[in-house]
CSV table of C-alpha atoms in Angstrom, one decimal:
chain,number,residue,atom,x,y,z
Q,18,UNK,CA,111.1,102.3,116.6
Q,19,UNK,CA,109.7,105.0,114.3
Q,20,UNK,CA,107.0,107.5,114.8
Q,21,UNK,CA,105.5,110.1,112.4
Q,22,UNK,CA,102.9,112.6,113.7
Q,23,UNK,CA,100.8,115.0,111.7
Q,24,UNK,CA,97.5,116.7,112.4
Q,25,UNK,CA,94.5,114.6,111.4
Q,26,UNK,CA,92.4,117.4,109.8
Q,27,UNK,CA,92.7,121.1,108.9
Q,28,UNK,CA,90.5,123.6,107.2
Q,29,UNK,CA,91.4,126.7,105.3
Q,30,UNK,CA,89.8,129.3,103.1
Q,31,UNK,CA,90.3,129.6,99.3
Q,32,UNK,CA,93.2,132.0,98.5
Q,33,UNK,CA,94.8,131.6,102.0
Q,34,UNK,CA,98.0,130.0,103.1
Q,35,UNK,CA,98.1,126.8,105.2
Q,36,UNK,CA,101.0,125.0,106.9
Q,37,UNK,CA,100.9,121.3,107.6
Q,38,UNK,CA,103.4,120.1,110.2
Q,39,UNK,CA,105.0,116.7,110.5
Q,40,UNK,CA,107.3,115.5,113.3
Q,41,UNK,CA,109.2,112.2,113.1
Q,42,UNK,CA,111.4,109.9,115.1
Q,43,UNK,CA,113.4,107.3,113.2
Q,44,UNK,CA,116.8,105.7,112.8
Q,45,UNK,CA,118.6,105.6,109.5
Q,46,UNK,CA,116.9,108.8,108.2
Q,47,UNK,CA,117.6,109.5,104.5
Q,48,UNK,CA,115.1,112.2,103.7
Q,49,UNK,CA,111.4,113.2,103.8
Q,50,UNK,CA,108.7,113.1,101.2
Q,51,UNK,CA,105.3,114.8,100.9
Q,52,UNK,CA,102.6,113.2,98.9
Q,53,UNK,CA,99.1,114.4,98.0
Q,54,UNK,CA,96.2,112.0,97.9
Q,55,UNK,CA,92.7,112.9,96.7
Q,56,UNK,CA,89.9,110.8,98.0
Q,57,UNK,CA,89.7,107.4,96.2
Q,58,UNK,CA,92.9,108.1,94.3
Q,59,UNK,CA,96.6,107.1,94.5
Q,60,UNK,CA,99.2,109.3,96.2
Q,61,UNK,CA,101.1,111.6,94.0
Q,62,UNK,CA,104.6,113.1,94.7
Q,63,UNK,CA,104.8,116.7,95.9
Q,64,UNK,CA,108.3,117.2,97.3
Q,65,UNK,CA,111.4,115.7,98.8
Q,66,UNK,CA,113.8,117.2,101.3
Q,67,UNK,CA,117.1,115.7,102.2
Q,68,UNK,CA,119.0,118.7,103.5
Q,69,UNK,CA,117.8,121.3,106.1
Q,70,UNK,CA,116.0,124.2,104.6
Q,71,UNK,CA,113.2,125.2,102.4
Q,72,UNK,CA,112.4,123.8,98.9
Q,73,UNK,CA,110.0,125.8,96.8
Q,74,UNK,CA,108.0,124.5,93.9
Q,75,UNK,CA,105.3,126.8,92.7
Q,76,UNK,CA,102.5,127.2,95.2
Q,77,UNK,CA,104.0,124.5,97.4
Q,78,UNK,CA,107.0,124.7,99.6
Q,79,UNK,CA,108.5,122.1,102.0
Q,80,UNK,CA,110.8,122.7,104.9
Q,81,UNK,CA,113.0,120.2,106.8
Q,82,UNK,CA,115.0,120.4,110.1
Q,83,UNK,CA,116.9,117.1,110.6
Q,84,UNK,CA,118.1,118.0,114.0
Q,85,UNK,CA,114.6,118.7,115.3
Q,86,UNK,CA,112.9,115.9,113.4
Q,87,UNK,CA,110.5,118.4,111.9
Q,88,UNK,CA,109.1,119.2,108.5
Q,89,UNK,CA,106.3,121.3,107.1
Q,90,UNK,CA,104.4,121.7,103.9
Q,91,UNK,CA,103.3,125.2,103.0
Q,92,UNK,CA,100.5,125.7,100.5
Q,93,UNK,CA,99.9,129.2,99.2
Q,94,UNK,CA,97.0,130.7,97.2
Q,95,UNK,CA,94.8,127.8,98.2
Q,96,UNK,CA,92.4,126.4,95.6
Q,97,UNK,CA,89.4,124.2,96.0
Q,98,UNK,CA,91.3,121.4,94.2
Q,99,UNK,CA,93.8,121.4,97.0
Q,100,UNK,CA,91.3,119.7,99.2
Q,101,UNK,CA,93.0,116.3,99.8
Q,102,UNK,CA,95.0,114.3,102.2
Q,103,UNK,CA,98.7,115.2,102.6
Q,104,UNK,CA,101.0,112.4,103.6
Q,105,UNK,CA,104.3,112.9,105.2
Q,106,UNK,CA,106.7,110.0,104.6
Q,107,UNK,CA,110.2,109.3,105.9
Q,108,UNK,CA,112.7,107.5,103.8
Q,109,UNK,CA,115.0,105.3,105.8
Q,110,UNK,CA,117.6,102.6,105.5
Q,111,UNK,CA,119.8,101.4,102.6
Q,112,UNK,CA,116.9,100.6,100.3
Q,113,UNK,CA,115.0,103.9,101.0
Q,114,UNK,CA,112.0,102.3,102.6
Q,115,UNK,CA,109.1,104.8,103.0
Q,116,UNK,CA,107.3,105.1,106.3
Q,117,UNK,CA,104.1,107.1,105.9
Q,118,UNK,CA,102.3,109.1,108.5
Q,119,UNK,CA,98.5,108.8,108.8
Q,120,UNK,CA,98.0,111.9,106.6
Q,121,UNK,CA,96.4,115.3,107.2
Q,122,UNK,CA,93.0,115.8,105.6
Q,123,UNK,CA,92.7,119.4,104.3
Q,124,UNK,CA,89.4,120.9,103.5
Q,125,UNK,CA,89.5,124.2,101.5
Q,126,UNK,CA,86.2,126.1,101.6
Q,127,UNK,CA,85.1,129.2,99.6
U,10,UNK,CA,104.8,107.2,79.4
U,11,UNK,CA,102.3,104.6,80.8
U,12,UNK,CA,101.8,104.6,84.5
U,13,UNK,CA,101.7,101.8,87.0
U,14,UNK,CA,98.8,99.4,86.1
U,15,UNK,CA,96.9,97.4,88.6
U,16,UNK,CA,94.0,94.9,88.4
U,17,UNK,CA,91.4,94.4,89.5
U,18,UNK,CA,90.2,97.8,90.7
U,19,UNK,CA,87.7,96.4,93.1
U,20,UNK,CA,87.2,93.0,94.7
U,21,UNK,CA,84.6,91.7,97.2
U,22,UNK,CA,85.2,88.3,98.8
U,23,UNK,CA,84.1,86.4,101.8
U,24,UNK,CA,86.4,85.7,104.7
U,25,UNK,CA,88.6,82.6,104.3
U,26,UNK,CA,88.5,82.9,100.5
U,27,UNK,CA,91.7,83.7,98.5
U,28,UNK,CA,92.4,86.6,96.2
U,29,UNK,CA,95.2,87.8,94.0
U,30,UNK,CA,96.2,91.2,92.7
U,31,UNK,CA,98.3,92.1,89.8
U,32,UNK,CA,100.7,95.0,89.1
U,33,UNK,CA,102.7,96.1,86.1
U,34,UNK,CA,105.2,98.8,87.0
U,35,UNK,CA,106.5,101.6,84.8
U,36,UNK,CA,108.8,100.3,82.2
U,37,UNK,CA,112.4,100.2,83.3
U,38,UNK,CA,111.6,100.7,87.0
U,39,UNK,CA,113.7,98.2,89.0
U,40,UNK,CA,112.0,98.7,92.4
U,41,UNK,CA,108.4,97.6,93.0
U,42,UNK,CA,106.4,98.1,96.2
U,43,UNK,CA,103.2,96.7,97.6
U,44,UNK,CA,101.4,98.8,100.2
U,45,UNK,CA,98.2,98.3,102.3
U,46,UNK,CA,96.2,101.4,103.0
U,47,UNK,CA,93.4,101.0,105.5
U,48,UNK,CA,90.8,103.7,105.5
U,49,UNK,CA,92.0,106.8,107.4
U,50,UNK,CA,95.6,105.7,107.5
U,51,UNK,CA,98.7,106.2,105.5
U,52,UNK,CA,100.0,103.4,103.2
U,53,UNK,CA,101.9,100.6,105.0
U,54,UNK,CA,104.7,98.9,103.1
U,55,UNK,CA,104.1,95.1,102.8
U,56,UNK,CA,106.9,94.1,100.5
U,57,UNK,CA,109.6,95.8,98.4
U,58,UNK,CA,111.3,94.1,95.4
U,59,UNK,CA,114.6,95.2,93.8
U,60,UNK,CA,114.4,93.6,90.4
U,61,UNK,CA,113.1,90.1,91.3
U,62,UNK,CA,114.7,89.9,94.7
U,63,UNK,CA,112.9,90.8,98.0
U,64,UNK,CA,114.7,93.6,100.0
U,65,UNK,CA,112.0,94.2,102.7
U,66,UNK,CA,109.1,92.0,103.7
U,67,UNK,CA,109.2,92.7,107.4
U,68,UNK,CA,105.6,93.8,107.6
U,69,UNK,CA,104.1,91.1,105.3
U,70,UNK,CA,101.9,88.7,107.3
U,71,UNK,CA,103.6,85.7,105.8
U,72,UNK,CA,101.1,83.2,107.2
U,73,UNK,CA,98.5,84.4,104.7
U,74,UNK,CA,100.1,86.9,102.3
U,75,UNK,CA,102.6,86.1,99.5
U,76,UNK,CA,104.1,88.0,96.7
U,77,UNK,CA,106.3,87.3,93.7
U,78,UNK,CA,107.9,89.2,91.0
U,79,UNK,CA,109.1,86.7,88.4
U,80,UNK,CA,111.4,88.1,85.7
U,81,UNK,CA,111.7,91.3,87.6
U,82,UNK,CA,108.8,93.0,85.8
U,83,UNK,CA,105.2,92.5,86.9
U,84,UNK,CA,104.1,91.2,90.3
U,85,UNK,CA,101.3,89.5,92.0
U,86,UNK,CA,100.2,89.7,95.6
U,87,UNK,CA,98.0,86.9,97.1
U,88,UNK,CA,96.0,86.6,100.3
U,89,UNK,CA,95.0,83.2,101.4
U,90,UNK,CA,92.8,82.9,103.5
U,91,UNK,CA,91.5,86.4,103.8
U,92,UNK,CA,90.3,88.0,107.1
U,93,UNK,CA,87.9,90.8,107.7
U,94,UNK,CA,90.8,93.1,108.7
U,95,UNK,CA,92.4,92.7,105.3
U,96,UNK,CA,89.7,95.1,103.9
U,97,UNK,CA,91.8,97.9,102.5
U,98,UNK,CA,93.2,99.4,99.3
U,99,UNK,CA,96.3,97.6,98.0
U,100,UNK,CA,98.6,100.0,96.2
U,101,UNK,CA,101.4,99.0,94.0
U,102,UNK,CA,104.2,101.5,93.3
U,103,UNK,CA,107.4,101.6,91.4
U,104,UNK,CA,110.6,103.6,91.2
U,105,UNK,CA,114.0,103.5,89.4
U,106,UNK,CA,116.7,101.5,91.1
U,107,UNK,CA,117.9,103.0,94.3
U,108,UNK,CA,121.7,102.6,94.5
U,109,UNK,CA,122.4,104.8,97.5
U,110,UNK,CA,120.7,105.6,100.8
U,111,UNK,CA,119.0,109.0,100.2
U,112,UNK,CA,118.6,108.5,96.5
U,113,UNK,CA,115.9,110.9,95.4
U,114,UNK,CA,113.6,108.6,93.5
U,115,UNK,CA,109.9,109.3,94.0
U,116,UNK,CA,107.6,106.4,93.9
U,117,UNK,CA,104.8,106.3,91.3
U,118,UNK,CA,101.6,104.7,92.5
U,119,UNK,CA,99.1,102.7,90.6
U,120,UNK,CA,95.3,103.3,91.1
U,121,UNK,CA,95.0,100.6,93.7
U,122,UNK,CA,92.7,97.6,94.3
U,123,UNK,CA,90.0,98.2,96.8
U,124,UNK,CA,89.4,94.9,98.7
U,125,UNK,CA,86.3,94.3,100.8
U,126,UNK,CA,86.2,91.1,102.9
U,127,UNK,CA,82.7,90.2,104.2
């Protein structure tokens, strides 16, 4: 079967750095996506990792270790608008099916 | 470029009634997805179309849910009859055609339809 685990909630201070972890177990792994979802809105794409290592994109970075079944999303210089749910999703199989985790709800406070 | 369009945005029905949702994907996107997102959970794939063919419907409750994508463009998802546990947001997403496993094609999501079954 497949299993994706990420913390349910996290809090952080404006201007700080936060790391959201995701562990997964799945067959037919292709790559790993991170999506951001503000309350009441649709998910929007943040990053995609297919190879081991760190992908950096502005204030956001994502890391993948395929051998450990582990990824993290790193958010730097936190802003209030970063308060949202962050969804870890594994792409698997020949048609790149996405399996989403339950999401981590991040609250950024002043 | 126009995004993924969905309608209606909100729907309230009584259990055992039927309901239909409509989705128009981004122009040129061959792959279309329907997801169910229950409050506090991540989206769960219900069905995935590649052009007008189904490539995955393993988690679609086929006794009550049906979906079609005629002409390989827009799509409808129907629930008949609805149950209380169907209360959720139904998200439609689209992406370009995936030819190889591991193709990096992000999915673009529509605003969703919030369904409440009473």
